[in-house]
């Protein structure tokens, strides 16, 4: 996970920020939901109450209207006309039927119907407002139990009208019917009442229970898209132009009407939304403050940790030079104590290291002194051994030459063995002295031509090359190197001599000398077709007296390669071998290139 790669300094504020976001988010959402639910519940109760109240008010109004029409129907003029219609009574009856005062604004037509349901008389504008079927429907209803009733709303153009009817009672019988057509209007006073009841955002509608005509009491409106008649609970639907609304409907008693109260859902949840916005703002502030606090805390924690880490890394890399104390004055918490303990530990380690270095230096000096003494001792012993050895060889040789004829075979053989052993020992002493020389001498270095040195070395080996019929190929243009001429020639002689010597009997030695230059160094290869060397012996053969074969097969003292390695070290170079048994050997020496040597 990507978070794992982050530093604690970033991780800690991120973690605290995430927790803060989660907590404020969950808390805000829960609070918003609760607010929204409680606002919805409140508005639902209010919607139902308002619908109930308005339905009751309408019923009361209906009763009043019916009573007014009943009193007109019961007037003597109307009754007389209903029983005996005639032109002589017409004017007086019309006068009774015609609305007066305030009524005149709302009553747009009045009709008098006979008992057998014919229209006898009409005032106002029945042609425009009345509808024969609607009137007949109401009259039909009045033929039943009720002596007065209101009919369904009708849309006439933009206006909504409804009929109010009453029986014309003569001797306890219905002798006709008065039907008054009223237009729906909402006076400023009733408008104020309505808005007091439901608030400015709510809307009130009345309509037919048949759901065909609806009005907001000023003009016709669309019917609600759901069945409001049979809905018990609060309704929720989309009203064109308003959006989603919550609504409650009530049947108005003793009428074919419904009352519907709607409230926009957005307005209901607006306080909850406002609350959520405030909470989000507060949450944002808490988050910013929390993040800053977390960042500051993280810094106080991680800064000493970072100092400790750098110091620990410096100690791990063995660098004590730049190390400063990491403990902060006056800080006594866990980190302060850790830093103080770290400083003490570093001081201990530094002291111990210094003591150790001094001890190593002293021991090295001691060892070097001993080594020098030993080398001097070996050199003088070797040197001193030489003259008695040469005397032994010389006298043995003289014994063979002067008294050989007087010795028997065994005596001569012994004398010859003494000569051979003395010569071998002489060679050994020579080699030891050469090794000692390489170890002790001051090897002043200079650039030199490698080609010339190889040639000189081969000249020294000329006899052996001829005897063994060796074929030696030296690559042209060997580069210049920096070294000590005599020592480097000795190294080349040793390597070339070995490459001619360690070849299976009967096989003519084939040797190739080539060089590689890389990054200011020259590597010279001496490659042969000899018997090869197993990898486990590659290091060993460079040590003094290490030989892999008995002297009877391949004569030697085991010092040649030791001289090579020591000489290369002394000249600032290296030596090595790549080989496998039976596949020849490729010895190499490496020295600084001649061109890079400072021209001093
Ligand atoms: P020496 O030649 O006197 O025996 P060196 O120190 O020169 O001693 O070599 C050590 C040993 O390394 C040799 O005895 C031989 O076993 C092995 N050696 C050296 N050069 C070669 C070579 N070119 N091929 C195979 N073996 C070698």
PDB file of N, CA and C in Angstrom, residues 417-503:
ATOM      1  N   UNK A 417      74.725 -36.280  -5.283  1.00  0.00           N
ATOM      2  CA  UNK A 417      73.493 -35.838  -4.605  1.00  0.00           C
ATOM      3  C   UNK A 417      73.760 -34.591  -3.767  1.00  0.00           C
ATOM      4  N   UNK A 418      74.926 -34.584  -3.108  1.00  0.00           N
ATOM      5  CA  UNK A 418      75.274 -33.411  -2.287  1.00  0.00           C
ATOM      6  C   UNK A 418      75.343 -32.173  -3.185  1.00  0.00           C
ATOM      7  N   UNK A 419      76.005 -32.347  -4.386  1.00  0.00           N
ATOM      8  CA  UNK A 419      76.110 -31.201  -5.308  1.00  0.00           C
ATOM      9  C   UNK A 419      74.726 -30.703  -5.689  1.00  0.00           C
ATOM     10  N   UNK A 420      73.808 -31.654  -6.078  1.00  0.00           N
ATOM     11  CA  UNK A 420      72.458 -31.289  -6.538  1.00  0.00           C
ATOM     12  C   UNK A 420      71.696 -30.569  -5.443  1.00  0.00           C
ATOM     13  N   UNK A 421      71.774 -31.170  -4.223  1.00  0.00           N
ATOM     14  CA  UNK A 421      71.018 -30.582  -3.093  1.00  0.00           C
ATOM     15  C   UNK A 421      71.538 -29.184  -2.803  1.00  0.00           C
ATOM     16  N   UNK A 422      72.883 -29.029  -2.894  1.00  0.00           N
ATOM     17  CA  UNK A 422      73.472 -27.719  -2.608  1.00  0.00           C
ATOM     18  C   UNK A 422      72.997 -26.697  -3.650  1.00  0.00           C
ATOM     19  N   UNK A 423      72.894 -27.161  -4.931  1.00  0.00           N
ATOM     20  CA  UNK A 423      72.448 -26.242  -5.982  1.00  0.00           C
ATOM     21  C   UNK A 423      70.991 -25.836  -5.761  1.00  0.00           C
ATOM     22  N   UNK A 424      70.175 -26.881  -5.379  1.00  0.00           N
ATOM     23  CA  UNK A 424      68.756 -26.595  -5.143  1.00  0.00           C
ATOM     24  C   UNK A 424      68.600 -25.572  -4.019  1.00  0.00           C
ATOM     25  N   UNK A 425      69.398 -25.800  -2.974  1.00  0.00           N
ATOM     26  CA  UNK A 425      69.319 -24.900  -1.837  1.00  0.00           C
ATOM     27  C   UNK A 425      69.813 -23.507  -2.219  1.00  0.00           C
ATOM     28  N   UNK A 426      70.788 -23.473  -3.095  1.00  0.00           N
ATOM     29  CA  UNK A 426      71.316 -22.185  -3.559  1.00  0.00           C
ATOM     30  C   UNK A 426      70.205 -21.421  -4.309  1.00  0.00           C
ATOM     31  N   UNK A 427      69.473 -22.202  -5.171  1.00  0.00           N
ATOM     32  CA  UNK A 427      68.359 -21.586  -5.924  1.00  0.00           C
ATOM     33  C   UNK A 427      67.320 -21.041  -4.955  1.00  0.00           C
ATOM     34  N   UNK A 428      67.050 -21.874  -3.904  1.00  0.00           N
ATOM     35  CA  UNK A 428      66.046 -21.484  -2.915  1.00  0.00           C
ATOM     36  C   UNK A 428      66.469 -20.188  -2.212  1.00  0.00           C
ATOM     37  N   UNK A 429      67.732 -20.133  -1.871  1.00  0.00           N
ATOM     38  CA  UNK A 429      68.244 -18.940  -1.178  1.00  0.00           C
ATOM     39  C   UNK A 429      68.180 -17.734  -2.105  1.00  0.00           C
ATOM     40  N   UNK A 430      68.505 -17.986  -3.422  1.00  0.00           N
ATOM     41  CA  UNK A 430      68.416 -16.896  -4.401  1.00  0.00           C
ATOM     42  C   UNK A 430      67.005 -16.338  -4.448  1.00  0.00           C
ATOM     43  N   UNK A 431      66.046 -17.298  -4.544  1.00  0.00           N
ATOM     44  CA  UNK A 431      64.641 -16.876  -4.643  1.00  0.00           C
ATOM     45  C   UNK A 431      64.201 -16.145  -3.381  1.00  0.00           C
ATOM     46  N   UNK A 432      64.613 -16.684  -2.227  1.00  0.00           N
ATOM     47  CA  UNK A 432      64.226 -16.049  -0.951  1.00  0.00           C
ATOM     48  C   UNK A 432      64.784 -14.639  -0.863  1.00  0.00           C
ATOM     49  N   UNK A 433      66.019 -14.497  -1.333  1.00  0.00           N
ATOM     50  CA  UNK A 433      66.645 -13.176  -1.301  1.00  0.00           C
ATOM     51  C   UNK A 433      65.913 -12.225  -2.255  1.00  0.00           C
ATOM     52  N   UNK A 434      65.476 -12.799  -3.426  1.00  0.00           N
ATOM     53  CA  UNK A 434      64.729 -11.968  -4.385  1.00  0.00           C
ATOM     54  C   UNK A 434      63.415 -11.523  -3.743  1.00  0.00           C
ATOM     55  N   UNK A 435      62.748 -12.463  -3.073  1.00  0.00           N
ATOM     56  CA  UNK A 435      61.479 -12.135  -2.425  1.00  0.00           C
ATOM     57  C   UNK A 435      61.695 -11.060  -1.358  1.00  0.00           C
ATOM     58  N   UNK A 436      62.742 -11.265  -0.583  1.00  0.00           N
ATOM     59  CA  UNK A 436      63.092 -10.340   0.472  1.00  0.00           C
ATOM     60  C   UNK A 436      63.399  -8.968  -0.116  1.00  0.00           C
ATOM     61  N   UNK A 437      64.060  -8.981  -1.248  1.00  0.00           N
ATOM     62  CA  UNK A 437      64.407  -7.743  -1.939  1.00  0.00           C
ATOM     63  C   UNK A 437      63.140  -6.977  -2.347  1.00  0.00           C
ATOM     64  N   UNK A 438      62.210  -7.755  -2.951  1.00  0.00           N
ATOM     65  CA  UNK A 438      60.946  -7.134  -3.391  1.00  0.00           C
ATOM     66  C   UNK A 438      60.192  -6.565  -2.191  1.00  0.00           C
ATOM     67  N   UNK A 439      60.246  -7.258  -1.076  1.00  0.00           N
ATOM     68  CA  UNK A 439      59.509  -6.847   0.121  1.00  0.00           C
ATOM     69  C   UNK A 439      60.107  -5.594   0.741  1.00  0.00           C
ATOM     70  N   UNK A 440      61.417  -5.500   0.744  1.00  0.00           N
ATOM     71  CA  UNK A 440      62.079  -4.455   1.515  1.00  0.00           C
ATOM     72  C   UNK A 440      62.522  -3.258   0.686  1.00  0.00           C
ATOM     73  N   UNK A 441      62.838  -3.502  -0.594  1.00  0.00           N
ATOM     74  CA  UNK A 441      63.471  -2.431  -1.371  1.00  0.00           C
ATOM     75  C   UNK A 441      62.530  -1.269  -1.595  1.00  0.00           C
ATOM     76  N   UNK A 442      63.113  -0.106  -1.793  1.00  0.00           N
ATOM     77  CA  UNK A 442      62.332   1.080  -2.093  1.00  0.00           C
ATOM     78  C   UNK A 442      62.098   1.086  -3.607  1.00  0.00           C
ATOM     79  N   UNK A 443      60.862   0.813  -4.034  1.00  0.00           N
ATOM     80  CA  UNK A 443      60.604   0.649  -5.465  1.00  0.00           C
ATOM     81  C   UNK A 443      60.153   1.971  -6.070  1.00  0.00           C
ATOM     82  N   UNK A 444      61.103   2.755  -6.544  1.00  0.00           N
ATOM     83  CA  UNK A 444      60.755   4.044  -7.160  1.00  0.00           C
ATOM     84  C   UNK A 444      60.071   3.761  -8.495  1.00  0.00           C
ATOM     85  N   UNK A 445      58.882   4.366  -8.696  1.00  0.00           N
ATOM     86  CA  UNK A 445      58.110   4.021  -9.890  1.00  0.00           C
ATOM     87  C   UNK A 445      58.205   5.102 -10.964  1.00  0.00           C
ATOM     88  N   UNK A 446      58.099   4.630 -12.224  1.00  0.00           N
ATOM     89  CA  UNK A 446      58.148   5.552 -13.366  1.00  0.00           C
ATOM     90  C   UNK A 446      57.400   4.921 -14.530  1.00  0.00           C
ATOM     91  N   UNK A 447      56.969   5.745 -15.502  1.00  0.00           N
ATOM     92  CA  UNK A 447      56.308   5.161 -16.674  1.00  0.00           C
ATOM     93  C   UNK A 447      57.319   4.387 -17.505  1.00  0.00           C
ATOM     94  N   UNK A 448      56.873   3.299 -18.064  1.00  0.00           N
ATOM     95  CA  UNK A 448      57.815   2.526 -18.882  1.00  0.00           C
ATOM     96  C   UNK A 448      57.066   1.742 -19.948  1.00  0.00           C
ATOM     97  N   UNK A 449      57.848   1.366 -20.985  1.00  0.00           N
ATOM     98  CA  UNK A 449      57.270   0.680 -22.129  1.00  0.00           C
ATOM     99  C   UNK A 449      57.171  -0.815 -21.825  1.00  0.00           C
ATOM    100  N   UNK A 450      55.983  -1.322 -21.787  1.00  0.00           N
ATOM    101  CA  UNK A 450      55.739  -2.723 -21.440  1.00  0.00           C
ATOM    102  C   UNK A 450      56.308  -3.666 -22.504  1.00  0.00           C
ATOM    103  N   UNK A 451      56.183  -3.188 -23.765  1.00  0.00           N
ATOM    104  CA  UNK A 451      56.673  -4.016 -24.881  1.00  0.00           C
ATOM    105  C   UNK A 451      58.160  -4.342 -24.696  1.00  0.00           C
ATOM    106  N   UNK A 452      58.907  -3.315 -24.308  1.00  0.00           N
ATOM    107  CA  UNK A 452      60.362  -3.475 -24.137  1.00  0.00           C
ATOM    108  C   UNK A 452      60.650  -4.435 -22.988  1.00  0.00           C
ATOM    109  N   UNK A 453      59.882  -4.293 -21.884  1.00  0.00           N
ATOM    110  CA  UNK A 453      60.111  -5.152 -20.714  1.00  0.00           C
ATOM    111  C   UNK A 453      59.826  -6.617 -21.043  1.00  0.00           C
ATOM    112  N   UNK A 454      58.722  -6.865 -21.819  1.00  0.00           N
ATOM    113  CA  UNK A 454      58.383  -8.246 -22.181  1.00  0.00           C
ATOM    114  C   UNK A 454      59.520  -8.835 -23.015  1.00  0.00           C
ATOM    115  N   UNK A 455      60.014  -7.983 -23.932  1.00  0.00           N
ATOM    116  CA  UNK A 455      61.110  -8.468 -24.785  1.00  0.00           C
ATOM    117  C   UNK A 455      62.325  -8.840 -23.923  1.00  0.00           C
ATOM    118  N   UNK A 456      62.658  -7.963 -22.943  1.00  0.00           N
ATOM    119  CA  UNK A 456      63.822  -8.213 -22.084  1.00  0.00           C
ATOM    120  C   UNK A 456      63.630  -9.503 -21.290  1.00  0.00           C
ATOM    121  N   UNK A 457      62.424  -9.725 -20.801  1.00  0.00           N
ATOM    122  CA  UNK A 457      62.136 -10.929 -20.009  1.00  0.00           C
ATOM    123  C   UNK A 457      62.311 -12.171 -20.870  1.00  0.00           C
ATOM    124  N   UNK A 458      61.822 -12.088 -22.136  1.00  0.00           N
ATOM    125  CA  UNK A 458      61.923 -13.246 -23.025  1.00  0.00           C
ATOM    126  C   UNK A 458      63.390 -13.548 -23.363  1.00  0.00           C
ATOM    127  N   UNK A 459      64.174 -12.477 -23.432  1.00  0.00           N
ATOM    128  CA  UNK A 459      65.596 -12.688 -23.707  1.00  0.00           C
ATOM    129  C   UNK A 459      66.241 -13.495 -22.586  1.00  0.00           C
ATOM    130  N   UNK A 460      65.832 -13.171 -21.335  1.00  0.00           N
ATOM    131  CA  UNK A 460      66.370 -13.931 -20.183  1.00  0.00           C
ATOM    132  C   UNK A 460      65.972 -15.396 -20.259  1.00  0.00           C
ATOM    133  N   UNK A 461      64.808 -15.661 -20.871  1.00  0.00           N
ATOM    134  CA  UNK A 461      64.310 -17.039 -20.902  1.00  0.00           C
ATOM    135  C   UNK A 461      64.640 -17.748 -22.221  1.00  0.00           C
ATOM    136  N   UNK A 462      65.488 -17.103 -23.018  1.00  0.00           N
ATOM    137  CA  UNK A 462      65.742 -17.596 -24.366  1.00  0.00           C
ATOM    138  C   UNK A 462      66.119 -19.078 -24.400  1.00  0.00           C
ATOM    139  N   UNK A 463      67.005 -19.475 -23.488  1.00  0.00           N
ATOM    140  CA  UNK A 463      67.477 -20.857 -23.449  1.00  0.00           C
ATOM    141  C   UNK A 463      66.321 -21.828 -23.283  1.00  0.00           C
ATOM    142  N   UNK A 464      65.512 -21.544 -22.280  1.00  0.00           N
ATOM    143  CA  UNK A 464      64.380 -22.456 -22.002  1.00  0.00           C
ATOM    144  C   UNK A 464      63.390 -22.474 -23.156  1.00  0.00           C
ATOM    145  N   UNK A 465      63.145 -21.289 -23.756  1.00  0.00           N
ATOM    146  CA  UNK A 465      62.189 -21.217 -24.873  1.00  0.00           C
ATOM    147  C   UNK A 465      62.657 -22.135 -25.993  1.00  0.00           C
ATOM    148  N   UNK A 466      63.925 -22.066 -26.256  1.00  0.00           N
ATOM    149  CA  UNK A 466      64.460 -22.896 -27.335  1.00  0.00           C
ATOM    150  C   UNK A 466      64.359 -24.366 -26.972  1.00  0.00           C
ATOM    151  N   UNK A 467      64.871 -24.733 -25.739  1.00  0.00           N
ATOM    152  CA  UNK A 467      64.863 -26.133 -25.321  1.00  0.00           C
ATOM    153  C   UNK A 467      63.465 -26.738 -25.450  1.00  0.00           C
ATOM    154  N   UNK A 468      62.445 -25.971 -25.005  1.00  0.00           N
ATOM    155  CA  UNK A 468      61.097 -26.542 -24.950  1.00  0.00           C
ATOM    156  C   UNK A 468      60.318 -26.279 -26.223  1.00  0.00           C
ATOM    157  N   UNK A 469      60.990 -25.593 -27.185  1.00  0.00           N
ATOM    158  CA  UNK A 469      60.374 -25.270 -28.473  1.00  0.00           C
ATOM    159  C   UNK A 469      59.036 -24.544 -28.282  1.00  0.00           C
ATOM    160  N   UNK A 470      59.096 -23.587 -27.365  1.00  0.00           N
ATOM    161  CA  UNK A 470      57.867 -22.843 -27.051  1.00  0.00           C
ATOM    162  C   UNK A 470      57.580 -21.817 -28.134  1.00  0.00           C
ATOM    163  N   UNK A 471      56.260 -21.596 -28.373  1.00  0.00           N
ATOM    164  CA  UNK A 471      55.872 -20.573 -29.356  1.00  0.00           C
ATOM    165  C   UNK A 471      55.239 -19.433 -28.563  1.00  0.00           C
ATOM    166  N   UNK A 472      55.891 -18.283 -28.607  1.00  0.00           N
ATOM    167  CA  UNK A 472      55.412 -17.178 -27.794  1.00  0.00           C
ATOM    168  C   UNK A 472      54.984 -16.022 -28.692  1.00  0.00           C
ATOM    169  N   UNK A 473      53.702 -15.627 -28.571  1.00  0.00           N
ATOM    170  CA  UNK A 473      53.183 -14.533 -29.388  1.00  0.00           C
ATOM    171  C   UNK A 473      52.946 -13.337 -28.481  1.00  0.00           C
ATOM    172  N   UNK A 474      53.586 -12.211 -28.800  1.00  0.00           N
ATOM    173  CA  UNK A 474      53.382 -10.986 -28.012  1.00  0.00           C
ATOM    174  C   UNK A 474      52.622  -9.990 -28.890  1.00  0.00           C
ATOM    175  N   UNK A 475      51.473  -9.568 -28.396  1.00  0.00           N
ATOM    176  CA  UNK A 475      50.640  -8.617 -29.141  1.00  0.00           C
ATOM    177  C   UNK A 475      51.396  -7.303 -29.337  1.00  0.00           C
ATOM    178  N   UNK A 476      51.224  -6.690 -30.511  1.00  0.00           N
ATOM    179  CA  UNK A 476      51.907  -5.410 -30.758  1.00  0.00           C
ATOM    180  C   UNK A 476      51.244  -4.286 -29.991  1.00  0.00           C
ATOM    181  N   UNK A 477      52.017  -3.237 -29.768  1.00  0.00           N
ATOM    182  CA  UNK A 477      51.459  -2.001 -29.180  1.00  0.00           C
ATOM    183  C   UNK A 477      51.035  -2.146 -27.742  1.00  0.00           C
ATOM    184  N   UNK A 478      51.781  -2.925 -26.934  1.00  0.00           N
ATOM    185  CA  UNK A 478      51.451  -3.013 -25.509  1.00  0.00           C
ATOM    186  C   UNK A 478      51.604  -1.613 -24.905  1.00  0.00           C
ATOM    187  N   UNK A 479      50.642  -1.179 -24.062  1.00  0.00           N
ATOM    188  CA  UNK A 479      50.698   0.196 -23.571  1.00  0.00           C
ATOM    189  C   UNK A 479      51.777   0.399 -22.514  1.00  0.00           C
ATOM    190  N   UNK A 480      52.059   1.685 -22.230  1.00  0.00           N
ATOM    191  CA  UNK A 480      53.021   2.008 -21.180  1.00  0.00           C
ATOM    192  C   UNK A 480      52.347   1.848 -19.826  1.00  0.00           C
ATOM    193  N   UNK A 481      53.133   1.450 -18.818  1.00  0.00           N
ATOM    194  CA  UNK A 481      52.594   1.331 -17.452  1.00  0.00           C
ATOM    195  C   UNK A 481      53.540   2.061 -16.495  1.00  0.00           C
ATOM    196  N   UNK A 482      53.054   2.183 -15.269  1.00  0.00           N
ATOM    197  CA  UNK A 482      53.905   2.795 -14.248  1.00  0.00           C
ATOM    198  C   UNK A 482      54.385   1.700 -13.313  1.00  0.00           C
ATOM    199  N   UNK A 483      55.713   1.572 -13.149  1.00  0.00           N
ATOM    200  CA  UNK A 483      56.217   0.526 -12.277  1.00  0.00           C
ATOM    201  C   UNK A 483      57.713   0.699 -12.042  1.00  0.00           C
ATOM    202  N   UNK A 484      58.252  -0.326 -11.384  1.00  0.00           N
ATOM    203  CA  UNK A 484      59.688  -0.334 -11.104  1.00  0.00           C
ATOM    204  C   UNK A 484      60.299  -1.332 -12.088  1.00  0.00           C
ATOM    205  N   UNK A 485      61.211  -0.852 -12.924  1.00  0.00           N
ATOM    206  CA  UNK A 485      61.628  -1.626 -14.094  1.00  0.00           C
ATOM    207  C   UNK A 485      62.156  -3.020 -13.741  1.00  0.00           C
ATOM    208  N   UNK A 486      63.130  -3.071 -12.842  1.00  0.00           N
ATOM    209  CA  UNK A 486      63.760  -4.364 -12.545  1.00  0.00           C
ATOM    210  C   UNK A 486      62.741  -5.324 -11.939  1.00  0.00           C
ATOM    211  N   UNK A 487      61.898  -4.803 -11.021  1.00  0.00           N
ATOM    212  CA  UNK A 487      60.911  -5.656 -10.350  1.00  0.00           C
ATOM    213  C   UNK A 487      59.885  -6.166 -11.342  1.00  0.00           C
ATOM    214  N   UNK A 488      59.424  -5.252 -12.251  1.00  0.00           N
ATOM    215  CA  UNK A 488      58.418  -5.650 -13.226  1.00  0.00           C
ATOM    216  C   UNK A 488      58.994  -6.685 -14.197  1.00  0.00           C
ATOM    217  N   UNK A 489      60.277  -6.521 -14.559  1.00  0.00           N
ATOM    218  CA  UNK A 489      60.917  -7.507 -15.431  1.00  0.00           C
ATOM    219  C   UNK A 489      60.966  -8.863 -14.725  1.00  0.00           C
ATOM    220  N   UNK A 490      61.292  -8.830 -13.434  1.00  0.00           N
ATOM    221  CA  UNK A 490      61.338 -10.080 -12.640  1.00  0.00           C
ATOM    222  C   UNK A 490      59.955 -10.760 -12.650  1.00  0.00           C
ATOM    223  N   UNK A 491      58.873  -9.943 -12.479  1.00  0.00           N
ATOM    224  CA  UNK A 491      57.493 -10.452 -12.475  1.00  0.00           C
ATOM    225  C   UNK A 491      57.204 -11.124 -13.807  1.00  0.00           C
ATOM    226  N   UNK A 492      57.564 -10.438 -14.913  1.00  0.00           N
ATOM    227  CA  UNK A 492      57.281 -10.989 -16.242  1.00  0.00           C
ATOM    228  C   UNK A 492      58.067 -12.288 -16.471  1.00  0.00           C
ATOM    229  N   UNK A 493      59.340 -12.313 -16.005  1.00  0.00           N
ATOM    230  CA  UNK A 493      60.160 -13.524 -16.155  1.00  0.00           C
ATOM    231  C   UNK A 493      59.483 -14.678 -15.426  1.00  0.00           C
ATOM    232  N   UNK A 494      59.007 -14.416 -14.167  1.00  0.00           N
ATOM    233  CA  UNK A 494      58.379 -15.494 -13.377  1.00  0.00           C
ATOM    234  C   UNK A 494      57.140 -16.035 -14.084  1.00  0.00           C
ATOM    235  N   UNK A 495      56.289 -15.120 -14.584  1.00  0.00           N
ATOM    236  CA  UNK A 495      55.037 -15.556 -15.218  1.00  0.00           C
ATOM    237  C   UNK A 495      55.328 -16.319 -16.502  1.00  0.00           C
ATOM    238  N   UNK A 496      56.241 -15.774 -17.344  1.00  0.00           N
ATOM    239  CA  UNK A 496      56.547 -16.433 -18.622  1.00  0.00           C
ATOM    240  C   UNK A 496      57.231 -17.777 -18.391  1.00  0.00           C
ATOM    241  N   UNK A 497      58.123 -17.838 -17.377  1.00  0.00           N
ATOM    242  CA  UNK A 497      58.816 -19.101 -17.076  1.00  0.00           C
ATOM    243  C   UNK A 497      57.807 -20.174 -16.684  1.00  0.00           C
ATOM    244  N   UNK A 498      56.837 -19.788 -15.841  1.00  0.00           N
ATOM    245  CA  UNK A 498      55.797 -20.746 -15.428  1.00  0.00           C
ATOM    246  C   UNK A 498      54.983 -21.219 -16.635  1.00  0.00           C
ATOM    247  N   UNK A 499      54.650 -20.260 -17.538  1.00  0.00           N
ATOM    248  CA  UNK A 499      53.782 -20.624 -18.664  1.00  0.00           C
ATOM    249  C   UNK A 499      54.487 -21.602 -19.609  1.00  0.00           C
ATOM    250  N   UNK A 500      55.799 -21.560 -19.624  1.00  0.00           N
ATOM    251  CA  UNK A 500      56.549 -22.513 -20.467  1.00  0.00           C
ATOM    252  C   UNK A 500      56.745 -23.833 -19.724  1.00  0.00           C
ATOM    253  N   UNK A 501      56.880 -23.686 -18.358  1.00  0.00           N
ATOM    254  CA  UNK A 501      57.222 -24.872 -17.545  1.00  0.00           C
ATOM    255  C   UNK A 501      56.026 -25.811 -17.313  1.00  0.00           C
ATOM    256  N   UNK A 502      54.855 -25.237 -16.936  1.00  0.00           N
ATOM    257  CA  UNK A 502      53.750 -26.106 -16.506  1.00  0.00           C
ATOM    258  C   UNK A 502      52.887 -26.545 -17.686  1.00  0.00           C
ATOM    259  N   UNK A 503      53.512 -27.310 -18.580  1.00  0.00           N
ATOM    260  CA  UNK A 503      52.831 -27.825 -19.766  1.00  0.00           C
ATOM    261  C   UNK A 503      52.999 -29.348 -19.747  1.00  0.00           C
TER     262      UNK A 503
END
